[in-house]
Tab-separated table of C-alpha atoms and ligand atoms in Angstrom:
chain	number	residue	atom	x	y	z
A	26	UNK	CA	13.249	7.519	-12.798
A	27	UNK	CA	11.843	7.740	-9.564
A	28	UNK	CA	14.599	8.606	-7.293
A	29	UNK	CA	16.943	6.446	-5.562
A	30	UNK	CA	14.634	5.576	-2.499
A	31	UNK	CA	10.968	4.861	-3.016
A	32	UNK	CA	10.322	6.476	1.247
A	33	UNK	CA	6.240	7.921	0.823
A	34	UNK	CA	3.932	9.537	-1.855
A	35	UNK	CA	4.382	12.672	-0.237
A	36	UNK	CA	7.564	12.689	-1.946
A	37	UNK	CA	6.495	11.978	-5.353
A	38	UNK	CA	5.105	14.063	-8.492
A	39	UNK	CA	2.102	13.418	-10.340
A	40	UNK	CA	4.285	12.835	-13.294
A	41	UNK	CA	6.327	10.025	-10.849
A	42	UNK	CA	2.688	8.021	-10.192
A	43	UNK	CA	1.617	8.111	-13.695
A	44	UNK	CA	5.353	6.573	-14.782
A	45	UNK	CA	4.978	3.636	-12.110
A	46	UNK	CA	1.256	2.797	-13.544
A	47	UNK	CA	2.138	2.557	-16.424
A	48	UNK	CA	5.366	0.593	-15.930
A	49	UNK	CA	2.833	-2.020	-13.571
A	50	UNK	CA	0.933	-2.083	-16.535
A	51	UNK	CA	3.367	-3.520	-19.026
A	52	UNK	CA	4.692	-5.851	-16.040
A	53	UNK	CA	0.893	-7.402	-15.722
A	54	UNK	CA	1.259	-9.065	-18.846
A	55	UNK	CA	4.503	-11.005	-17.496
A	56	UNK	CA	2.205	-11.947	-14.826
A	57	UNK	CA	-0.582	-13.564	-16.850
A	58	UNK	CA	2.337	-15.772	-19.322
A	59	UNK	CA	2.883	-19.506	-18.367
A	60	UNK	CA	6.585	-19.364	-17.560
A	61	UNK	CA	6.154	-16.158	-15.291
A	62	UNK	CA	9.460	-14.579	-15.552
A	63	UNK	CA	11.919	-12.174	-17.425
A	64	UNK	CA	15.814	-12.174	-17.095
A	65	UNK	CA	15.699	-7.877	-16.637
A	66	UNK	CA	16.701	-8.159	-13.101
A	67	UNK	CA	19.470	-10.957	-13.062
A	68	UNK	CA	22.162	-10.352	-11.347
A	69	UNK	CA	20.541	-7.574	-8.709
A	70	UNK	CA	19.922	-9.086	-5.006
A	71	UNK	CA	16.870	-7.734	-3.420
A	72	UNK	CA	17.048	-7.687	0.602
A	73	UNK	CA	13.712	-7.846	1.971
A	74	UNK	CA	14.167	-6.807	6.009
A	75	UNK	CA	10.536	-7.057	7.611
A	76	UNK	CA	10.799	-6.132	11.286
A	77	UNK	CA	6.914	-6.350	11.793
A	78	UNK	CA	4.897	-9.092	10.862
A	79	UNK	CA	3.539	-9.280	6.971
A	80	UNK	CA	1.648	-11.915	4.653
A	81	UNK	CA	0.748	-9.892	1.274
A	82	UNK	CA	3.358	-7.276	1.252
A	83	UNK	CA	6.370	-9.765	1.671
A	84	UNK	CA	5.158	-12.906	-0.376
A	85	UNK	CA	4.584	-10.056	-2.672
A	86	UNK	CA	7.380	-8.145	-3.096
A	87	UNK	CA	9.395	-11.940	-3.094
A	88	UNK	CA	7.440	-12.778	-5.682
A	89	UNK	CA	7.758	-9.523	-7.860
A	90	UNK	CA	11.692	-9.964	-7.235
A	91	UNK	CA	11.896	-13.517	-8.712
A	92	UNK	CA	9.334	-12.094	-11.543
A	93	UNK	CA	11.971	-10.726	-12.558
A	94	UNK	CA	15.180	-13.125	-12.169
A	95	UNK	CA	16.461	-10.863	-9.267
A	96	UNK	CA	18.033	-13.130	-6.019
A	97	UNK	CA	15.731	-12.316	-3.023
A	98	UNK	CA	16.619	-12.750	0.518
A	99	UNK	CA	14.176	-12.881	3.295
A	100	UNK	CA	15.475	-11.657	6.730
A	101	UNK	CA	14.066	-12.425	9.646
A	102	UNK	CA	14.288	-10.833	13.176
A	103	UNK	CA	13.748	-14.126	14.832
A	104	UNK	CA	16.780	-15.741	13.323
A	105	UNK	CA	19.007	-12.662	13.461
A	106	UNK	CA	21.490	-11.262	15.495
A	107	UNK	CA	18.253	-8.936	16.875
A	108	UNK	CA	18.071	-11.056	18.901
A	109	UNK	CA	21.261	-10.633	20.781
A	110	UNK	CA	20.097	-6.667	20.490
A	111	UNK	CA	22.013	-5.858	17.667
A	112	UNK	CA	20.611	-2.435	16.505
A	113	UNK	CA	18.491	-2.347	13.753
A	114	UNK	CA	20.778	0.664	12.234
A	115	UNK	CA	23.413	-2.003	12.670
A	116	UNK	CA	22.130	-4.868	10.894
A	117	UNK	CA	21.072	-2.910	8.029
A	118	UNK	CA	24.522	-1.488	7.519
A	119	UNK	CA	25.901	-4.820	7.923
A	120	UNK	CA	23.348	-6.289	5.058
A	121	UNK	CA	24.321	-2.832	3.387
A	122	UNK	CA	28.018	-4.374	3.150
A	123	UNK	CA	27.052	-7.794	1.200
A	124	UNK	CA	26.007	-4.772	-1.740
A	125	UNK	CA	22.466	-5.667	-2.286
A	126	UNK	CA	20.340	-3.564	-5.073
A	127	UNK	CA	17.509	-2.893	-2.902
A	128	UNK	CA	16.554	-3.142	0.398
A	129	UNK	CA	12.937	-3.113	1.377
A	130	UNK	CA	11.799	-2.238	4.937
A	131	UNK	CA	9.024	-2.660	7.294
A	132	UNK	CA	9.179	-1.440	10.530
A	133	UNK	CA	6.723	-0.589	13.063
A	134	UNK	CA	7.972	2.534	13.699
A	135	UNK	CA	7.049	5.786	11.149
A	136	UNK	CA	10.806	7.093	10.314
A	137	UNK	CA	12.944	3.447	9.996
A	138	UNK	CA	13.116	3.310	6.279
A	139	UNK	CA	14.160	7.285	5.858
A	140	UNK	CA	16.813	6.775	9.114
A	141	UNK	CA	18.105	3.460	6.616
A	142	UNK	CA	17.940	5.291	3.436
A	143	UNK	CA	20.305	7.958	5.026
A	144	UNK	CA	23.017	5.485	5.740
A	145	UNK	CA	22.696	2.852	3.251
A	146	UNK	CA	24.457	2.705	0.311
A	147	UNK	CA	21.678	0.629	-1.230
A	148	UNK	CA	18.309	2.412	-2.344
A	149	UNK	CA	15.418	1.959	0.011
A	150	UNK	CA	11.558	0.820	-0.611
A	151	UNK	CA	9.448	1.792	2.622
A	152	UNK	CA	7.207	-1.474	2.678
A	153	UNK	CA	5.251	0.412	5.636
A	154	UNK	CA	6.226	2.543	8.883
A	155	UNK	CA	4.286	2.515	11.595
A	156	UNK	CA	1.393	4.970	10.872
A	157	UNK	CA	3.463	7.008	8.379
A	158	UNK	CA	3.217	5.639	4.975
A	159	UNK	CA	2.581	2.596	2.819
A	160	UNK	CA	3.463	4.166	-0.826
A	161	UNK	CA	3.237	0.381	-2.857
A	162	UNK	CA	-0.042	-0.337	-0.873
A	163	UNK	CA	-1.421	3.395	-2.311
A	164	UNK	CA	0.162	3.004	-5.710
A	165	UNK	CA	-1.764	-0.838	-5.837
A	166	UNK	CA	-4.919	0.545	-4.604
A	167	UNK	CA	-4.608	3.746	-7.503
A	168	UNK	CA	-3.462	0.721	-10.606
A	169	UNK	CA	-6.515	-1.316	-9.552
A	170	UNK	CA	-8.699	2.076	-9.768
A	171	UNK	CA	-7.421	3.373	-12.672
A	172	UNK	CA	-7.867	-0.286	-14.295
A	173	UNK	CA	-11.536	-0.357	-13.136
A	174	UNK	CA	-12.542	3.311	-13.304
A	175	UNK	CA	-10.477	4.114	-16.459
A	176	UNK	CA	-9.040	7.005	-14.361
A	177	UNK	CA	-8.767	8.935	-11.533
A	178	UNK	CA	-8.763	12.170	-12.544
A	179	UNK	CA	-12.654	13.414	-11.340
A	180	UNK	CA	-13.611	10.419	-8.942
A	181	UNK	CA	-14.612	10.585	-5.620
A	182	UNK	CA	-12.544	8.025	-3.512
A	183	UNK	CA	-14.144	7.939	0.627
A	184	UNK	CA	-12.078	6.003	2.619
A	185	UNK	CA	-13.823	4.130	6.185
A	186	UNK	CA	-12.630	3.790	9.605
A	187	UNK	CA	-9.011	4.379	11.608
A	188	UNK	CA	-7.239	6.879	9.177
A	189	UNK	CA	-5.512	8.599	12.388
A	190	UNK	CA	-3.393	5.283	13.050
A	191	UNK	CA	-3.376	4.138	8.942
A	192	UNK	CA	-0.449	4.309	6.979
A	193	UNK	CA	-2.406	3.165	4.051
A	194	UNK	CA	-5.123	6.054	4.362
A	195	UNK	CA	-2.036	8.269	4.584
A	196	UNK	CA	-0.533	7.174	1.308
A	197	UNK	CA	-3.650	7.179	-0.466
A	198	UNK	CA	-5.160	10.409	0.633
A	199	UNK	CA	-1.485	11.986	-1.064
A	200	UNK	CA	-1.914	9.633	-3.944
A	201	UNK	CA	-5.671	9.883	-4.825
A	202	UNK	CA	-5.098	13.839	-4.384
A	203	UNK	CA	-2.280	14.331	-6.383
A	204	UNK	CA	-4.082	12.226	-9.033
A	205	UNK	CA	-7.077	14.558	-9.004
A	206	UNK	CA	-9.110	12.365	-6.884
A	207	UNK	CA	-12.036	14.461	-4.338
A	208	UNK	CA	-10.692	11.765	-1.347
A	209	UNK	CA	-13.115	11.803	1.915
A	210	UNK	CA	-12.117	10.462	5.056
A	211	UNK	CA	-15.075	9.262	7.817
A	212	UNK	CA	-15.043	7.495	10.870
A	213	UNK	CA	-15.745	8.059	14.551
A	214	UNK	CA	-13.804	11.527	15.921
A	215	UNK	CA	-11.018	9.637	18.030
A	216	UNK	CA	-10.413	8.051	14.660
A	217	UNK	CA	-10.048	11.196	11.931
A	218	UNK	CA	-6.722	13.239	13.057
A	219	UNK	CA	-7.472	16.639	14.057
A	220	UNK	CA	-5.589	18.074	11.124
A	221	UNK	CA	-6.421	15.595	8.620
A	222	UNK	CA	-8.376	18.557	6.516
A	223	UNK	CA	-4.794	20.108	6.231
A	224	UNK	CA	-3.612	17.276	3.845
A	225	UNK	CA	-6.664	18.517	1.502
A	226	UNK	CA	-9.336	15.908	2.070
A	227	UNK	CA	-13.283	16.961	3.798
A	228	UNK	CA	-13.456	14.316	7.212
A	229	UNK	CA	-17.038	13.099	7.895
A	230	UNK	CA	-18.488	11.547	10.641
A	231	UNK	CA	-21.599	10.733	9.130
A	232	UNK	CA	-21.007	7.232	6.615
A	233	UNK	CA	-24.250	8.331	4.469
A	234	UNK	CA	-22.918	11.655	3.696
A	235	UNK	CA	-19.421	10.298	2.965
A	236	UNK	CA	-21.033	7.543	0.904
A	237	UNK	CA	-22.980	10.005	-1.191
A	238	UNK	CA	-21.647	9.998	-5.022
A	239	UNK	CA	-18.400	8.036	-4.149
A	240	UNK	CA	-16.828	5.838	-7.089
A	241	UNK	CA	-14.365	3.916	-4.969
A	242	UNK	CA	-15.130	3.080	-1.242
A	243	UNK	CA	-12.577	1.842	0.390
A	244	UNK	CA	-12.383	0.221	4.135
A	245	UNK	CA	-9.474	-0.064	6.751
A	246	UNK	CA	-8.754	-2.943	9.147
A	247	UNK	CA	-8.689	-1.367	12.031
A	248	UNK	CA	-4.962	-1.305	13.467
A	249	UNK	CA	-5.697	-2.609	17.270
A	250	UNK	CA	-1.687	-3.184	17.548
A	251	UNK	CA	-1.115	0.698	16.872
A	252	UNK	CA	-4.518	1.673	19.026
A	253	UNK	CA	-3.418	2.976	22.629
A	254	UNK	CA	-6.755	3.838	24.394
A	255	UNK	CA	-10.155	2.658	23.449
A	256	UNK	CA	-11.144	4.708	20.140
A	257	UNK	CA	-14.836	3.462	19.824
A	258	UNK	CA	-17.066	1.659	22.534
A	259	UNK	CA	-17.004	-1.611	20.975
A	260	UNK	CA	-16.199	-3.730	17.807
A	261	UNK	CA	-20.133	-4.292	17.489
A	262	UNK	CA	-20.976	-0.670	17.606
A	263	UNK	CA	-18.018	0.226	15.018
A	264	UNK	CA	-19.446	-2.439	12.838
A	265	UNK	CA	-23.205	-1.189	13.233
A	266	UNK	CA	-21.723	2.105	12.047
A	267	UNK	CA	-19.109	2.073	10.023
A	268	UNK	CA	-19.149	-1.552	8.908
A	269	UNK	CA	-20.073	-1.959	5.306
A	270	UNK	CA	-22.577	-3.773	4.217
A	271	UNK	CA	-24.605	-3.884	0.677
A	272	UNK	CA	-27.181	-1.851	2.491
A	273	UNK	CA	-24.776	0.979	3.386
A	274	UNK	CA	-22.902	0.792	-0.310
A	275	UNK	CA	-26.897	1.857	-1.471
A	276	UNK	CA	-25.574	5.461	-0.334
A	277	UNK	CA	-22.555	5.465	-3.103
A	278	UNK	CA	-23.031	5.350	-6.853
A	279	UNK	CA	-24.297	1.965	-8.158
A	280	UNK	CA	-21.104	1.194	-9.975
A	281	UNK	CA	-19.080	2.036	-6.839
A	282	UNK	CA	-16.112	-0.621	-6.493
A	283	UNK	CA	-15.117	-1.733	-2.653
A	284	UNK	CA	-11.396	-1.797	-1.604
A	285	UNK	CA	-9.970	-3.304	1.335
A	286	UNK	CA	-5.539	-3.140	2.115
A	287	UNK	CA	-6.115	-6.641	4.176
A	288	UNK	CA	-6.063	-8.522	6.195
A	289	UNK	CA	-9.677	-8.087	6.420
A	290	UNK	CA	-11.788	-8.176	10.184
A	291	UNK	CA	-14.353	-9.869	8.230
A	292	UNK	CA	-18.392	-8.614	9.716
A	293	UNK	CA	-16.360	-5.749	11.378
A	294	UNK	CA	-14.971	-3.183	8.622
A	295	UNK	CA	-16.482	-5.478	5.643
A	296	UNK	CA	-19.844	-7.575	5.848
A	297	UNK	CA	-18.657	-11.261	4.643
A	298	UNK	CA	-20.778	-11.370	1.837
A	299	UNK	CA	-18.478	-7.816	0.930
A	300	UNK	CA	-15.378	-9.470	1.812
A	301	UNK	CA	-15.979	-12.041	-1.024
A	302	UNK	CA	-17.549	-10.744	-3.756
A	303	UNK	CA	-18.017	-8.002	-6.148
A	304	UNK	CA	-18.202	-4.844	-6.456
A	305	UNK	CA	-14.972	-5.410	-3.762
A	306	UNK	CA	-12.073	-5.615	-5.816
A	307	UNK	CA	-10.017	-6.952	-2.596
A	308	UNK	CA	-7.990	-10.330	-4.908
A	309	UNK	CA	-7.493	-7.864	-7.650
A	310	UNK	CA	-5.850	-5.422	-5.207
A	311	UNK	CA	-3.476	-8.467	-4.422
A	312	UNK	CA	-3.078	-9.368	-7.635
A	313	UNK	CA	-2.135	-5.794	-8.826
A	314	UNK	CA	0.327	-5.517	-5.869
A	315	UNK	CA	3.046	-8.010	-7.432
A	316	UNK	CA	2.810	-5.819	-11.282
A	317	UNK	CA	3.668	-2.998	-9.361
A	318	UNK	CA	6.224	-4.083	-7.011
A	319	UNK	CA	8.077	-5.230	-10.388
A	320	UNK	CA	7.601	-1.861	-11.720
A	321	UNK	CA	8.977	-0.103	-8.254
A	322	UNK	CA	11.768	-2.649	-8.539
A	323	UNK	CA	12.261	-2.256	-12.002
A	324	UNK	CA	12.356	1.812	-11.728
A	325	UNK	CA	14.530	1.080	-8.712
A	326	UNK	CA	17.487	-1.288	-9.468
A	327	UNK	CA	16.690	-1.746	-13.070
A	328	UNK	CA	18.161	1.138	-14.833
A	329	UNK	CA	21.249	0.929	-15.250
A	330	UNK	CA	22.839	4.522	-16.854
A	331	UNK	CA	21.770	4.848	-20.764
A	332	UNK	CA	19.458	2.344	-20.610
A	333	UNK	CA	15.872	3.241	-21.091
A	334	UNK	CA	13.355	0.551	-22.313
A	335	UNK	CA	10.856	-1.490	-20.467
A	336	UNK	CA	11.401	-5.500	-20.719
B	502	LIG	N1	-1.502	-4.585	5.303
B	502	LIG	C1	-1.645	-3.159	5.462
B	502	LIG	C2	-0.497	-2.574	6.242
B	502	LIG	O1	0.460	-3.254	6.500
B	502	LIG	C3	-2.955	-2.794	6.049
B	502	LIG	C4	-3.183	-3.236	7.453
B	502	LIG	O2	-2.425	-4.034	7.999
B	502	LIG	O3	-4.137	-2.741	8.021
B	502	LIG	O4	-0.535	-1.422	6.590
């Protein structure tokens, strides 16, 4: 059981992580089968409402939903009644009505899915808001570390680039923490929060130091739709600083792995040669994302009172 609403890692236990891992886990294996799908969700209706644009996260959570024999809708802003400026509070409660299992929101602004979650009668899965959190993007990234690293417990995870405007650097700095991770955080100044010590992490500005003895080095896109004012001269000095190339990665151990959330600026946060090949572990991110969307939907809207067991 992890709660009714699945809202930020901030909000979950150690214990709550460890449970969805290992529920991905089992769900990989339904993954890798021929006929890819199990009948433990039939029956449940799975809303996805995506209010800013997605590629991964949506196909992903879609895909995760029919995984397991649950009826997914897509909604779409474009086609709504959004359009004639219905409120989004509005057209959630009016989804809310046709009783759906789950809902699953994006939203580019940090507080939608926790306003929804108050008023819905259906559970809600924050699918990422605004700079605020992106808890089935960290709990990916932690089930492809754990898979690769063996653990987490004792690694050193440094994360590159725009944390101040990052939902996914948010979510992962609680996640890789409470999992016993040392998590760094460098990039230029405008880029590292003032406060970002305060959630228990050492900021650099210097990518060699950060690099030093890191397991898992992993690179943001930098989030020009959320930037305001300029936060760095240009793309080409960002890149000649804080772009990563195979040279830079000499800094981190020699087994370090390379993550990246997508979609990837490629020769701006990640070299191309990076981008495409080990040690990045970028597909395997993706590929990890459905497993564990069918666990967080399984957790969710699987359970039904007495019952216990994984399919
Ligand atoms: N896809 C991730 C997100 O929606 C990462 C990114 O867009 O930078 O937050």
């Amino acid at each position: 059981m992890i709660g009714r609403d699945l809202l930020g890692i901030e909000d979950l236990e150690r214990s709550d992580i460890e449970r969805i891992l290992e529920t991905a886990e089992r769900m990989q294996e339904i993954g890798e089968r021929q006929v890819k799908k199990v009948p433990t969700l039939r029956g449940r209706t799975i809303v996805n409402l995506f209010f800013e644009p997605s590629t991964r996260t949506r196909a992903s959570f879609e895909i995760a939903g029919k995984r397991l024999s649950a009826d997914v809708v897509n909604f779409s802003p474009g086609a709504s009644s959004l359009s004639k400026a219905e409120s989004i509070l509005d057209t959630a409660l009016t989804l809310d009505a046709m009783d759906p299992d789950v809902v699953i929101v994006r939203h580019k602004v940090a507080g939608v899915p926790k306003r929804l979650a108050d008023s819905l009668r259906a559970p809600v899965v924050n699918a990422g808001d605004g700079a605020h959190e992106h808890p089935t993007q960290a709990l990916l990234d932690m089930l492809t570390v754990k898979q690769e690293k063996g653990r987490i417990d004792g690694l050193t995870v440094t994360i590159i680039g725009d944390i101040a405007h990052s939902r996914v650097a948010r979510s992962n700095i609680y996640g890789f923490s409470k999992m016993g991770a040392e998590v760094r955080v460098v990039g230029p100044p405008p880029m590292l929060p003032a406060d970002v010590e305060s959630l228990g992490v050492k900021a650099y500005i210097s990518l060699r130091e950060a690099l030093e003895g890191a397991d898992v080095v992993m690179a943001l896109r930098i989030q020009l739709e959320r930037v305001q004012g300029a936060l760095f001269p240009s793309i080409r000095e960002y890149a000649a600083t804080f772009g990563l190339d195979r040279a830079k990665l000499r800094y981190a151990k020699d087994d370090a792995i390379v993550m990246h959330p997508g979609p990837v600026n490629r020769g701006v946060e990640l070299s191309h040669d990076l981008a495409d090949h080990r040690p990045s572990v970028i597909l395997d991110q993706v590929r990890n994302g459905v497993a564990l969307r069918m666990a967080v939907l399984y957790l969710i809207a699987g359970l039904a009172p007495g019952e216990e067991s994984a399919p």
